CSV table of C-alpha atoms in Angstrom, one decimal:
chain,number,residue,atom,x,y,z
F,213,UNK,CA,0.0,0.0,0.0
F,214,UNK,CA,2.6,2.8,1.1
F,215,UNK,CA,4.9,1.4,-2.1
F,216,UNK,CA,1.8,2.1,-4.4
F,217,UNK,CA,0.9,5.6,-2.8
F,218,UNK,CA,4.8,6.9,-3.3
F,219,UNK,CA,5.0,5.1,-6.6
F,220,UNK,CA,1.8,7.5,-7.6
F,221,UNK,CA,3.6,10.4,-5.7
F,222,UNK,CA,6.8,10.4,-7.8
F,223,UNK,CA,4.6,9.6,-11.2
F,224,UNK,CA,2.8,13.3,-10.4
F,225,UNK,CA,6.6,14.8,-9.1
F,226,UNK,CA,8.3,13.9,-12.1
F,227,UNK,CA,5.7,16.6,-13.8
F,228,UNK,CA,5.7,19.4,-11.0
F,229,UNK,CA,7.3,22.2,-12.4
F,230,UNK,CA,8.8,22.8,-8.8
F,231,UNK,CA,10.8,19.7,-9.6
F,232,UNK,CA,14.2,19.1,-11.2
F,233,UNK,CA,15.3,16.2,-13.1
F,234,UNK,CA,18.1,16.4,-11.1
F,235,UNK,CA,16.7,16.1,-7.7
F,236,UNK,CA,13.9,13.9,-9.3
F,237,UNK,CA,16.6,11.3,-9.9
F,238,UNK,CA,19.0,11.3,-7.8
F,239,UNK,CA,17.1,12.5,-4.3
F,240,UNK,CA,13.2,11.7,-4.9
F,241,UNK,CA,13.3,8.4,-6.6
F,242,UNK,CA,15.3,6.8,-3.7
F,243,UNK,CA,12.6,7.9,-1.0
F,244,UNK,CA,10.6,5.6,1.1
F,245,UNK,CA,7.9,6.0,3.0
F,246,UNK,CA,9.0,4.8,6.6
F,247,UNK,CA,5.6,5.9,8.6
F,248,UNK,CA,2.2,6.4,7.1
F,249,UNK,CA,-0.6,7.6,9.4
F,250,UNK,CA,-4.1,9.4,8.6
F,251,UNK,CA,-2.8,13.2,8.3
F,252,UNK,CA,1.1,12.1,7.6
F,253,UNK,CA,3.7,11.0,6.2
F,254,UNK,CA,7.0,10.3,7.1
F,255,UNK,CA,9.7,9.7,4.5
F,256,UNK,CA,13.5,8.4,4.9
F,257,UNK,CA,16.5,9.7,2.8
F,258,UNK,CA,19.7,8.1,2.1
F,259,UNK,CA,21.6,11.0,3.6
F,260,UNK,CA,21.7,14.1,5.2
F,261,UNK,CA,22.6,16.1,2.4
F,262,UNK,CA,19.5,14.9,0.9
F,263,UNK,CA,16.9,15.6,3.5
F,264,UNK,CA,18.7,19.4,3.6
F,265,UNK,CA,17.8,19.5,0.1
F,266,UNK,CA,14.5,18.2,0.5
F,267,UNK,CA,13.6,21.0,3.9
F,268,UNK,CA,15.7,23.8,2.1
F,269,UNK,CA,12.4,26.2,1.6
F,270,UNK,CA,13.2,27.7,-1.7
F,271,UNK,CA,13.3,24.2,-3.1
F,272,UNK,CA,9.8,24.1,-2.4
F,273,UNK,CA,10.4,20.0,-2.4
F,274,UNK,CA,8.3,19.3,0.6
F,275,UNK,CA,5.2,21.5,-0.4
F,276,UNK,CA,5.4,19.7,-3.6
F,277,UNK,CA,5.1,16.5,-1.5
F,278,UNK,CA,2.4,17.2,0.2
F,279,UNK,CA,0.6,18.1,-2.4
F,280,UNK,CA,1.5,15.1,-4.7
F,281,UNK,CA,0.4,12.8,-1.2
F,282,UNK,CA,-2.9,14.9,-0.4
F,283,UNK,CA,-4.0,14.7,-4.0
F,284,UNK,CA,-3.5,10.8,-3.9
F,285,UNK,CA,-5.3,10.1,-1.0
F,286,UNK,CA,-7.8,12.9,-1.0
F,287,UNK,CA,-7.3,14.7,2.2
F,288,UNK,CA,-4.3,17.2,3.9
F,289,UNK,CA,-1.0,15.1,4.4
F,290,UNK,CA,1.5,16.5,6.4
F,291,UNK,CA,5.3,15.6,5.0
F,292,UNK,CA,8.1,14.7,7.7
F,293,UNK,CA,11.7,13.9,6.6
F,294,UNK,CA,14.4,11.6,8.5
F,295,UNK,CA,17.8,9.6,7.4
F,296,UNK,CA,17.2,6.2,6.6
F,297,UNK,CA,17.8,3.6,9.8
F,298,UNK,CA,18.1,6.6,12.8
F,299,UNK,CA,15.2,5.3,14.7
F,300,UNK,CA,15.4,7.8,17.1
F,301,UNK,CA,14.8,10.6,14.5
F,302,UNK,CA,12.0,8.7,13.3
F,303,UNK,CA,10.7,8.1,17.1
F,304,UNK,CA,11.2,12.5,17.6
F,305,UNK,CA,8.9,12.8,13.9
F,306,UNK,CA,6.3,10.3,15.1
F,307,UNK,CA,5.8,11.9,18.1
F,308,UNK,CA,5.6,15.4,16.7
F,309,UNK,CA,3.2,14.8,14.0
F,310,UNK,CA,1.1,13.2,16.4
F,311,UNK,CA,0.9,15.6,18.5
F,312,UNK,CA,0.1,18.5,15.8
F,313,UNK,CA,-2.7,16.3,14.4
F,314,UNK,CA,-4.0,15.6,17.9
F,315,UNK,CA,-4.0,19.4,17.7
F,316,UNK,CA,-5.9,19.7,14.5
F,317,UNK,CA,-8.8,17.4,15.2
F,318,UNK,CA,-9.4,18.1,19.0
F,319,UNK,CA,-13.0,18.7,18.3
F,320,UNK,CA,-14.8,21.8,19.9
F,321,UNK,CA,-18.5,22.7,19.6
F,322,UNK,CA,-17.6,25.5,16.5
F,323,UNK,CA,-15.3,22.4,14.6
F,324,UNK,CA,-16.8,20.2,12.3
F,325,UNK,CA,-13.6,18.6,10.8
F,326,UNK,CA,-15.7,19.6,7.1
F,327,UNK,CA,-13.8,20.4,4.0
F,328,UNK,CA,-15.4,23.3,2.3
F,329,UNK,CA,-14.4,22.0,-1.4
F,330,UNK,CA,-16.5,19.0,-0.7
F,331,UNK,CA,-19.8,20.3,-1.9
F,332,UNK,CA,-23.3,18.7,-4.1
F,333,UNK,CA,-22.5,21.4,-6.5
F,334,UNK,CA,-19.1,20.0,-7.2
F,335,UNK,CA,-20.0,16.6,-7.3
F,336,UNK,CA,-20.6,14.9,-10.9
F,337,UNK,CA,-23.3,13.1,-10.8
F,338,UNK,CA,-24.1,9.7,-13.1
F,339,UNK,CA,-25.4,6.7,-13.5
F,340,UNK,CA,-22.9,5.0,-11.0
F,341,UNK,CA,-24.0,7.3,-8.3
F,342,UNK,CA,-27.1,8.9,-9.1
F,343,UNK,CA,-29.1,6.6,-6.5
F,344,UNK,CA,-26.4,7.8,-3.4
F,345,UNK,CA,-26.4,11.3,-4.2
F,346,UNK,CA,-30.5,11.4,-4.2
F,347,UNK,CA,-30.1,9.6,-0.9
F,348,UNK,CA,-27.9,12.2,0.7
F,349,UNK,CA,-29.8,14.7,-0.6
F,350,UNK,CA,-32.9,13.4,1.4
F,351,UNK,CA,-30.3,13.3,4.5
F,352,UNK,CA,-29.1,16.8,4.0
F,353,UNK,CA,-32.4,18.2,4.2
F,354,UNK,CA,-33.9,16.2,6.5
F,355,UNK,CA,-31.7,14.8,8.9
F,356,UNK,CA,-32.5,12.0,11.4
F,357,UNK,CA,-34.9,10.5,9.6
F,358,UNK,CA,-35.1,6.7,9.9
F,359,UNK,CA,-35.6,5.4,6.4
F,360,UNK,CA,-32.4,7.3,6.0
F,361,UNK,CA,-30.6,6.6,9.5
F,362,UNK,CA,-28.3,5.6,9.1
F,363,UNK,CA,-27.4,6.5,5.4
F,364,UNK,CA,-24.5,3.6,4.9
F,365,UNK,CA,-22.1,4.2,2.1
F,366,UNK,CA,-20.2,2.0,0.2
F,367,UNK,CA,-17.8,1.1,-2.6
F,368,UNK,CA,-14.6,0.6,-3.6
F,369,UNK,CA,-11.7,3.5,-2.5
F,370,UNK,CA,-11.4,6.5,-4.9
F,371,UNK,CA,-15.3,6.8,-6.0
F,372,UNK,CA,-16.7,9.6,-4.2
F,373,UNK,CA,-18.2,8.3,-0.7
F,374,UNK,CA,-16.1,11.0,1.6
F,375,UNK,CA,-17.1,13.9,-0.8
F,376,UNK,CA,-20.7,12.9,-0.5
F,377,UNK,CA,-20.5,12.6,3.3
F,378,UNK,CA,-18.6,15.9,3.4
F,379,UNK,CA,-21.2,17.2,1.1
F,380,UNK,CA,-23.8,16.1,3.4
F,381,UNK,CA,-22.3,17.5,6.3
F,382,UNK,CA,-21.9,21.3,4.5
F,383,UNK,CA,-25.5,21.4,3.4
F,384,UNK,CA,-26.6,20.7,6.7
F,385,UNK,CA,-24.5,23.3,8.9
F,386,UNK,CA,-25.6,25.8,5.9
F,387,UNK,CA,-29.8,25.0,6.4
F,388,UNK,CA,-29.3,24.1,10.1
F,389,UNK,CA,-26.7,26.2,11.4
F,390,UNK,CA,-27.8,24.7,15.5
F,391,UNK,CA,-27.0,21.3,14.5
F,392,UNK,CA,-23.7,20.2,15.7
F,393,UNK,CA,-22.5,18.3,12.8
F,394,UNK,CA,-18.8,16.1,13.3
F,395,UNK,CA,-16.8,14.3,10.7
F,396,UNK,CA,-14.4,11.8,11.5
F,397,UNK,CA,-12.7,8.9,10.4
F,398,UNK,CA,-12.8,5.2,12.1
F,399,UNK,CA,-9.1,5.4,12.7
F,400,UNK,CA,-8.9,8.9,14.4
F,401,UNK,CA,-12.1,7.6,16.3
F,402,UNK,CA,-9.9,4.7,17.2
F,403,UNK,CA,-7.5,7.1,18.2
F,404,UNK,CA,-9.5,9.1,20.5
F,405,UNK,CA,-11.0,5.9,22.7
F,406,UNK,CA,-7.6,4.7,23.0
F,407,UNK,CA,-6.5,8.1,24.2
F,408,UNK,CA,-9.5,8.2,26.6
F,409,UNK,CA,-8.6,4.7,28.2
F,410,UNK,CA,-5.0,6.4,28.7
F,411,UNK,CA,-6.3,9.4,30.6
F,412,UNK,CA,-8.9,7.7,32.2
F,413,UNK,CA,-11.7,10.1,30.7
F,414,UNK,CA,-14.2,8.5,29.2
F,415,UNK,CA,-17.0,10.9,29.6
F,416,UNK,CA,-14.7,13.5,27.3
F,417,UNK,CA,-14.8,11.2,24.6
F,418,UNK,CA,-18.3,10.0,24.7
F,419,UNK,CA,-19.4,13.6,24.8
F,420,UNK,CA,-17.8,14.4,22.0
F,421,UNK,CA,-19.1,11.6,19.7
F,422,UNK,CA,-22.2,11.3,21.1
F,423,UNK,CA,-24.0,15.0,22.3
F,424,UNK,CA,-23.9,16.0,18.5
F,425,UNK,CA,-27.0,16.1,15.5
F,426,UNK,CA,-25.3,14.5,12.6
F,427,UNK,CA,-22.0,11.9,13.1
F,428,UNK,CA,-20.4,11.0,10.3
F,429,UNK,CA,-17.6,8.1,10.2
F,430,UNK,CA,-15.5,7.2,6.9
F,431,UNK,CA,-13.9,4.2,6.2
F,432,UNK,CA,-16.0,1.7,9.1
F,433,UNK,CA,-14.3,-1.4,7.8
F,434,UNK,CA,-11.0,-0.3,10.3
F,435,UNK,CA,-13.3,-1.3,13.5
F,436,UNK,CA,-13.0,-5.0,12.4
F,437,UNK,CA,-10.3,-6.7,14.5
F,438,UNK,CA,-10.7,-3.7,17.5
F,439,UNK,CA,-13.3,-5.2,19.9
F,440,UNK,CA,-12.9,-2.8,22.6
F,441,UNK,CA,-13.7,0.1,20.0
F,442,UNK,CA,-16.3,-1.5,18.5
F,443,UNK,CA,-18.6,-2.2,21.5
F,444,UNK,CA,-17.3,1.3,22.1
F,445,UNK,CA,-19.0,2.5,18.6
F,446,UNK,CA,-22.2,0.2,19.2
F,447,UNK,CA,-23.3,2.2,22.5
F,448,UNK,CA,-22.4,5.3,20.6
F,449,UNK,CA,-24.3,4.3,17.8
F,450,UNK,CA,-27.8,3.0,19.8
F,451,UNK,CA,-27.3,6.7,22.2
F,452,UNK,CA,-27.7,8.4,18.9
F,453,UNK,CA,-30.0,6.4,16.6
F,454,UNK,CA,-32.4,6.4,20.2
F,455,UNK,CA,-32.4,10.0,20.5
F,456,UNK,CA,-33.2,10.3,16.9
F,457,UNK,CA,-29.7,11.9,15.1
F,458,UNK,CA,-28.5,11.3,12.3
F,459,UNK,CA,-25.7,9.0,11.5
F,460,UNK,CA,-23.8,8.4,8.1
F,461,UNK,CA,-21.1,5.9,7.6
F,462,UNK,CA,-18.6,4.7,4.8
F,463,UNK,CA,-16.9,1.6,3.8
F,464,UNK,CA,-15.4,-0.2,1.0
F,465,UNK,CA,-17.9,-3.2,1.6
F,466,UNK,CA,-21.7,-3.5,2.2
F,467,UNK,CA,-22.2,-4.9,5.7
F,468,UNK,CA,-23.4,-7.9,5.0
F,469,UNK,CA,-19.6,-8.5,3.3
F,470,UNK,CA,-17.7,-7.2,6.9
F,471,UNK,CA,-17.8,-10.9,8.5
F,472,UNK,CA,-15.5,-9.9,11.0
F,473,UNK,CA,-17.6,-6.9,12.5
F,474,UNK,CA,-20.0,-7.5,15.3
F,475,UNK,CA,-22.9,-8.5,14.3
F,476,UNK,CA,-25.2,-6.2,16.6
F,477,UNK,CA,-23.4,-3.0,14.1
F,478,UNK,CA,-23.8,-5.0,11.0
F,479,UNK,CA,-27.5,-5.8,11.7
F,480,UNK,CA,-28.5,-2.5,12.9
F,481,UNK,CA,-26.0,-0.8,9.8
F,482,UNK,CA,-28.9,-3.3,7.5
F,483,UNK,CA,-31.7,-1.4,9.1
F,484,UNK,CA,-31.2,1.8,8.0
F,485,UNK,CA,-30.4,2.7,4.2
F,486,UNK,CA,-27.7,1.4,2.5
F,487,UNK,CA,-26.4,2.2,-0.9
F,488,UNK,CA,-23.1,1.0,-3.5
F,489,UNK,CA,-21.3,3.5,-5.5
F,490,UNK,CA,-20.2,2.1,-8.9
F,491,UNK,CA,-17.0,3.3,-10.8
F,492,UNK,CA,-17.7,5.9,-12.7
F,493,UNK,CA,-19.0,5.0,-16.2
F,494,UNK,CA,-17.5,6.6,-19.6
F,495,UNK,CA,-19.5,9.4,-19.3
F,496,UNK,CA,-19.3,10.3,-15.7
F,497,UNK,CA,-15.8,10.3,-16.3
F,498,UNK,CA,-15.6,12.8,-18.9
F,499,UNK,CA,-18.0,14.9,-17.5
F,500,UNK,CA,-16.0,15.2,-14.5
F,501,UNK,CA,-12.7,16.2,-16.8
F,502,UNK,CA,-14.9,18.9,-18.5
F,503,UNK,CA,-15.5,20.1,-15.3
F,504,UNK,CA,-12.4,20.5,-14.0
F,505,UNK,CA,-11.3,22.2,-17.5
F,506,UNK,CA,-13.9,25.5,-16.6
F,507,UNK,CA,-11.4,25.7,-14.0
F,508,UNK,CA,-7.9,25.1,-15.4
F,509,UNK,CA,-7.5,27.2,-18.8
F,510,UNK,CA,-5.6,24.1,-20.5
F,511,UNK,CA,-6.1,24.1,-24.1
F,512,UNK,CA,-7.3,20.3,-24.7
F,513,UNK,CA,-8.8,18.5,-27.5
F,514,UNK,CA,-11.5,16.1,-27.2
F,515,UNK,CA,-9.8,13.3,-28.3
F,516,UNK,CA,-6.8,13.7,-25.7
F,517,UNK,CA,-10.1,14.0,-22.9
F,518,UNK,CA,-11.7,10.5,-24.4
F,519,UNK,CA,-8.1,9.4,-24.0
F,520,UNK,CA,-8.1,9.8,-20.4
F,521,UNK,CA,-11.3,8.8,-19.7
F,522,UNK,CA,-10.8,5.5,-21.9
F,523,UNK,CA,-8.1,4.5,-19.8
F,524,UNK,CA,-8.5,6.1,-16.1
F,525,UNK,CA,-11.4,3.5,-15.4
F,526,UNK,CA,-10.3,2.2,-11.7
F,527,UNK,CA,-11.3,4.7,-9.9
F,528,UNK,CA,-11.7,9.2,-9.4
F,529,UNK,CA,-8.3,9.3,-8.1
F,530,UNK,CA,-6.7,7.5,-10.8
F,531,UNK,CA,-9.1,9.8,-13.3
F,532,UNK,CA,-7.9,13.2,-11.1
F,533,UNK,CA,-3.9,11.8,-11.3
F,534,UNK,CA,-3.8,11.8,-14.9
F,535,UNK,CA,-5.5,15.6,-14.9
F,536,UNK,CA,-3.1,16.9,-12.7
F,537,UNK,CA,-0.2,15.2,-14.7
F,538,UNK,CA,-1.5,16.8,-17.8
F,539,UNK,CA,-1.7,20.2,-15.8
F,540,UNK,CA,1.9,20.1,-15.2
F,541,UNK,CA,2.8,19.2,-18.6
F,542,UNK,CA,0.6,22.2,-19.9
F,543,UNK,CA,2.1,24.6,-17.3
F,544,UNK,CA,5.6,23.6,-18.5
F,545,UNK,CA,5.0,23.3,-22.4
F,546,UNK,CA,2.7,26.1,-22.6
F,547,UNK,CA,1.0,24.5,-26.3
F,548,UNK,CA,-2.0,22.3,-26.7
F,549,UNK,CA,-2.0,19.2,-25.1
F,550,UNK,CA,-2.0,16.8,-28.2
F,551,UNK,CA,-2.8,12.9,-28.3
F,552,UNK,CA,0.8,12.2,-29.0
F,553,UNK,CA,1.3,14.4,-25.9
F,554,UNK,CA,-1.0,12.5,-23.9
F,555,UNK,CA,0.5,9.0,-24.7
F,556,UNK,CA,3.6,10.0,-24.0
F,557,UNK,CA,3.3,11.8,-20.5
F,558,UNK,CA,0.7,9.8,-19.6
F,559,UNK,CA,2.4,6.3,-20.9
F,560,UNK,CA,4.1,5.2,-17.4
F,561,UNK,CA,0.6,6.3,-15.6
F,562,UNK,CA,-1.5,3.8,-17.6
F,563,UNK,CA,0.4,1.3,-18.7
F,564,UNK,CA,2.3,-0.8,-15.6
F,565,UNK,CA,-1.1,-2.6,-14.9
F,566,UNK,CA,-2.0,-3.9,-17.9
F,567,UNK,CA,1.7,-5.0,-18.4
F,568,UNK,CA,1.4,-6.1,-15.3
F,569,UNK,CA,1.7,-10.1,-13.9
F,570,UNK,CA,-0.4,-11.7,-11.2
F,571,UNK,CA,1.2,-13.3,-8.7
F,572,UNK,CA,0.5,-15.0,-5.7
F,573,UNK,CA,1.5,-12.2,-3.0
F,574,UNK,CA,-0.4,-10.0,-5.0
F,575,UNK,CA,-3.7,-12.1,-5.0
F,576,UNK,CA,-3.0,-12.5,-1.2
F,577,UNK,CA,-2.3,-8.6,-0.4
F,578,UNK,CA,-5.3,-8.1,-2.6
F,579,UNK,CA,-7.9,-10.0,-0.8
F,580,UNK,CA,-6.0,-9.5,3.0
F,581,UNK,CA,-7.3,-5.8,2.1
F,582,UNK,CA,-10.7,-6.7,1.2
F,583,UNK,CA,-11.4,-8.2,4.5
F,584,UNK,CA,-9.3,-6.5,6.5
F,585,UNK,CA,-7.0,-9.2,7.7
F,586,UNK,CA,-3.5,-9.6,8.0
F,587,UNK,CA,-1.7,-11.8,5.3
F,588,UNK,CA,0.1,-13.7,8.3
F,589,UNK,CA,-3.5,-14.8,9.6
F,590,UNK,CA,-4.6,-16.1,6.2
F,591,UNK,CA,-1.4,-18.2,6.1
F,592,UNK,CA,-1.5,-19.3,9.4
F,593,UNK,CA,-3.3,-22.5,11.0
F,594,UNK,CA,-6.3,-21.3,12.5
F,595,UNK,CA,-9.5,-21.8,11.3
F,596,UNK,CA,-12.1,-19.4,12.2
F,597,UNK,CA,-14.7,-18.7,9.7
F,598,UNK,CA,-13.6,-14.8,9.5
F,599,UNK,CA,-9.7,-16.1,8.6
F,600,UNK,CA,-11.0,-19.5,6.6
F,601,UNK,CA,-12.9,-17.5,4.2
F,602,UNK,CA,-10.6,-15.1,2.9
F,603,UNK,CA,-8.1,-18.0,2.7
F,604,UNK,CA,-10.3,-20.3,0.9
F,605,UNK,CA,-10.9,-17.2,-2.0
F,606,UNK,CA,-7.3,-17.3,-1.9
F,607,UNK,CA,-7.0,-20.5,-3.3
F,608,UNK,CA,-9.8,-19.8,-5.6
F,609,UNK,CA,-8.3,-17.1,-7.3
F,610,UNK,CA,-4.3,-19.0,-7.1
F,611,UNK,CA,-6.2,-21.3,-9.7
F,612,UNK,CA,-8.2,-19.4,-11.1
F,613,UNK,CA,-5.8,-16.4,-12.1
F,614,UNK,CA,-2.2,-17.9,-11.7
F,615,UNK,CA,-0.5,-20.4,-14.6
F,616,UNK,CA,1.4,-23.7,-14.3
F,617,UNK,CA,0.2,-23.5,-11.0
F,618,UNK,CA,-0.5,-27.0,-9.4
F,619,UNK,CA,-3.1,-28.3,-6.4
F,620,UNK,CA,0.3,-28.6,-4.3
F,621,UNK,CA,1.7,-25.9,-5.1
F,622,UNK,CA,-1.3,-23.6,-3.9
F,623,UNK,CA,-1.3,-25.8,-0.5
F,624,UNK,CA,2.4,-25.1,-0.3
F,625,UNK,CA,1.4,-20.9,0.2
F,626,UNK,CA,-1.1,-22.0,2.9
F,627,UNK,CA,1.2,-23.5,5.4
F,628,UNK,CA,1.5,-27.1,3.1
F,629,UNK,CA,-1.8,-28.2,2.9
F,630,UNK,CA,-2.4,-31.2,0.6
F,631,UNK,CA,-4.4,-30.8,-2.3
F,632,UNK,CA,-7.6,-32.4,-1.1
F,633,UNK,CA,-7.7,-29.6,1.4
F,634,UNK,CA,-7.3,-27.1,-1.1
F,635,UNK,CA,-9.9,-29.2,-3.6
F,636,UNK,CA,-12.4,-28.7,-0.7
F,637,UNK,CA,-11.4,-25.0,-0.4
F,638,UNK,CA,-12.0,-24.4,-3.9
F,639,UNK,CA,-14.9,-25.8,-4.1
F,640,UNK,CA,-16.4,-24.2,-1.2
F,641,UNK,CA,-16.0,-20.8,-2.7
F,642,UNK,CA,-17.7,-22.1,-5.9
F,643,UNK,CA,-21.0,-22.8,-4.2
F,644,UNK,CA,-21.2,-20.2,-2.0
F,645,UNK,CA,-22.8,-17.3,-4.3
F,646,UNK,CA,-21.6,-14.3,-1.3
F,647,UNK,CA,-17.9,-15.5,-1.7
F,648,UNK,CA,-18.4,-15.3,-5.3
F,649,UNK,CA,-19.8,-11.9,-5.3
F,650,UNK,CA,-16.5,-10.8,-3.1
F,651,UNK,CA,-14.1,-12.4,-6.0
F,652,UNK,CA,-16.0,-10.2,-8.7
F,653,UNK,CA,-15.3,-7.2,-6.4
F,654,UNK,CA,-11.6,-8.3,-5.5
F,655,UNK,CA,-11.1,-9.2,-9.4
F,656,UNK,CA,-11.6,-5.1,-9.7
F,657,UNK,CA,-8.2,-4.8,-7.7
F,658,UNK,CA,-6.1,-7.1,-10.0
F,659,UNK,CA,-4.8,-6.8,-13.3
F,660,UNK,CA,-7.4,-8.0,-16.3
């Protein structure tokens, strides 16, 4: 995950005008990304003379970061530098950037946590979405309804679920300005009940979740694994949905597909009104470039737009990448962005993953993020039904998706399992239409 992010990063570097080849090559391309949280990252340098290149202000190297890292993952990122292998630098950034994000989000009765560029006005609206953004229309105008409440979101990363939660969230404090409206993610949620178990004051933290109108929670699917949270969510969730506020939640699965959350959250997350966001089809695509050329004066044809849109077809992010590479291609060339152009700027942005082989760690990395499980427990002995699944789609897909690949062979990934066990597994998945569903959805994450 980090290796793809900074692989992104440098794609969009290499085209900031702020940027040398120079440093490009012989600083940024030997970066790694040593500490990843939700407003940060840290990265490690080979050497000191590189990291005083990278701080030196004028170079403007680290606001170039930032931005490369906020666009990727759609939110603020912070950029900290250290020397490869001095722990205790790392230990001294950790700390710091903790404590200024701790900072940032302490939430008040005037904060919201909101993004004002996350609006319904802004959003592009299609066929892959049309039925969510009616829904959190209905939401926005009426919050605390209860065929709405609680609105659940879902989807695959990169489609537009925080932007219509933010959206939500910024109509309502407009037409109700005395609601008290709070955004927040599952892991800075996380973050705050393990912070109130260290200070021993609980009744600060389930104030401030729970003595607001609207919550809103992104990304859900990081409860699964923390039990102490969860049950700490579920009380938080019935003190709400009792006293008639509204909540609104994300994830990348629907909840019947998050096996390893408790079932009280998944059954009461059933009750309310839940609803998929597709990947954006041809058409919501370009819509969404031709938006975002009323505000960028780059001269483009239509055929170097189709372009784009014919090949960013993952996800938003992927489609907003490609924009901003273009952007910094324009901004440097100053001429009209030509197909030839296109294909040639855009060539190492499109074209590793269709190159690309599938391999065996990659299926497993794949579907450990889909469930939300570590690889280690999928290889591992036990056999609970929330580890025995995923590993059984596992084998699935080794056949499936991998060549010259024999029943052994798959078992000898799975801690040597004999190929009747992995005959069984196989075939488990194959009559079990909800596995099969997840393989079509994990198959979206894998080379075609």
């Amino acid at each position: 995950m980090a290796e793809d992010i900074l692989n992104s990063a440098l794609e969009i570097l290499q085209c900031d005008s702020r940027i040398t080849p120079a440093i490009f090559n012989s600083i940024l391309k030997k970066i790694k990304i040593v500490k990843k949280e939700n407003n940060f990252i840290i990265i490690s340098c080979r050497d000191s003379y590189s990291i005083n290149i990278i701080k030196d202000k004028k170079n403007n190297i680290i606001a170039a970061l930032e931005d490369a890292f906020s666009l990727i993952l759609e939110r603020k990122i912070n950029v900290s530098v250290v020397e490869e292998n001095d722990t205790k630098s790392l230990e001294s950034a950790i700390i710091a950037e903790r404590k200024a994000t701790n900072q940032n989000n302490s939430f008040n009765n005037n904060k919201t946590n909101l993004q004002s560029l996350y609006t319904f006005e802004n959003f592009i609206v299609g066929n892959c979405n049309r039925y969510a953004h009616a829904a959190s229309i209905c939401v926005a105008d009426k919050p605390g309804q209860t065929q709405y409440n609680p609105l659940f979101l879902w989807g695959n990363s990169g489609l537009g679920k925080t932007h219509l939660m933010q959206a939500i969230g910024n109509r309502i404090v407009d037409i109700h300005p005395g609601m008290r409206v709070i955004y927040t993610t599952c892991e800075n949620f996380t973050n705050e009940y393990i912070k109130s178990i260290n200070s021993k004051n609980y009744n600060e933290f389930r104030d401030m979740f729970r003595n607001v109108d609207v919550l809103m929670i992104d990304d859900i699917q990081f409860l699964i694994g923390k039990e102490g949270v969860q049950s700490e969510f579920f009380n938080t969730f019935e003190t709400l949905i009792n006293n008639g506020k509204q909540i609104i939640i994300t994830s990348d699965k629907a909840p019947t597909n998050l096996i390893s959350l408790d079932e009280r959250l998944t059954s009461r997350f059933q009750n309310g009104y839940t609803m998929d966001v597709q990947p954006p089809d041809f058409e919501t695509r370009k819509a969404i470039i031709i938006s975002k050329l009323k505000d960028n004066p780059i001269l483009m044809s239509e055929e170097v737009i189709d372009y784009i849109c014919e090949n960013a077809t993952s996800h938003i992010r992927q489609l907003n990448g490609a924009f901003n590479i273009l952007t910094s291609f324009y901004a440097l060339s100053r001429n009209e962005i030509t197909l030839d152009d296109a294909k040639s700027v855009l060539y190492t942005f499109f074209s590793p993953k269709k190159a690309e082989q599938i391999t065996p760690e990659m299926i497993m990395t794949v579907v450990s993020q889909y469930y939300g499980i570590d690889i280690s427990k999928i290889t591992s002995k036990s056999r609970s039904r929330d580890i025995l699944e995923p590993r059984n789609v596992c084998m699935y897909l080794f056949k499936e998706k991998l060549e010259n690949i024999t029943l052994k062979g798959i078992g000898k990934y799975f801690g040597g399992k004999d190929h009747t066990t992995v005959i069984n597994a196989i075939e488990k998945v194959d009559a079990n239409e909800r596995l099969l569903h997840d393989i079509e959805e994990i198959l979206k994450s894998l080379p075609s």
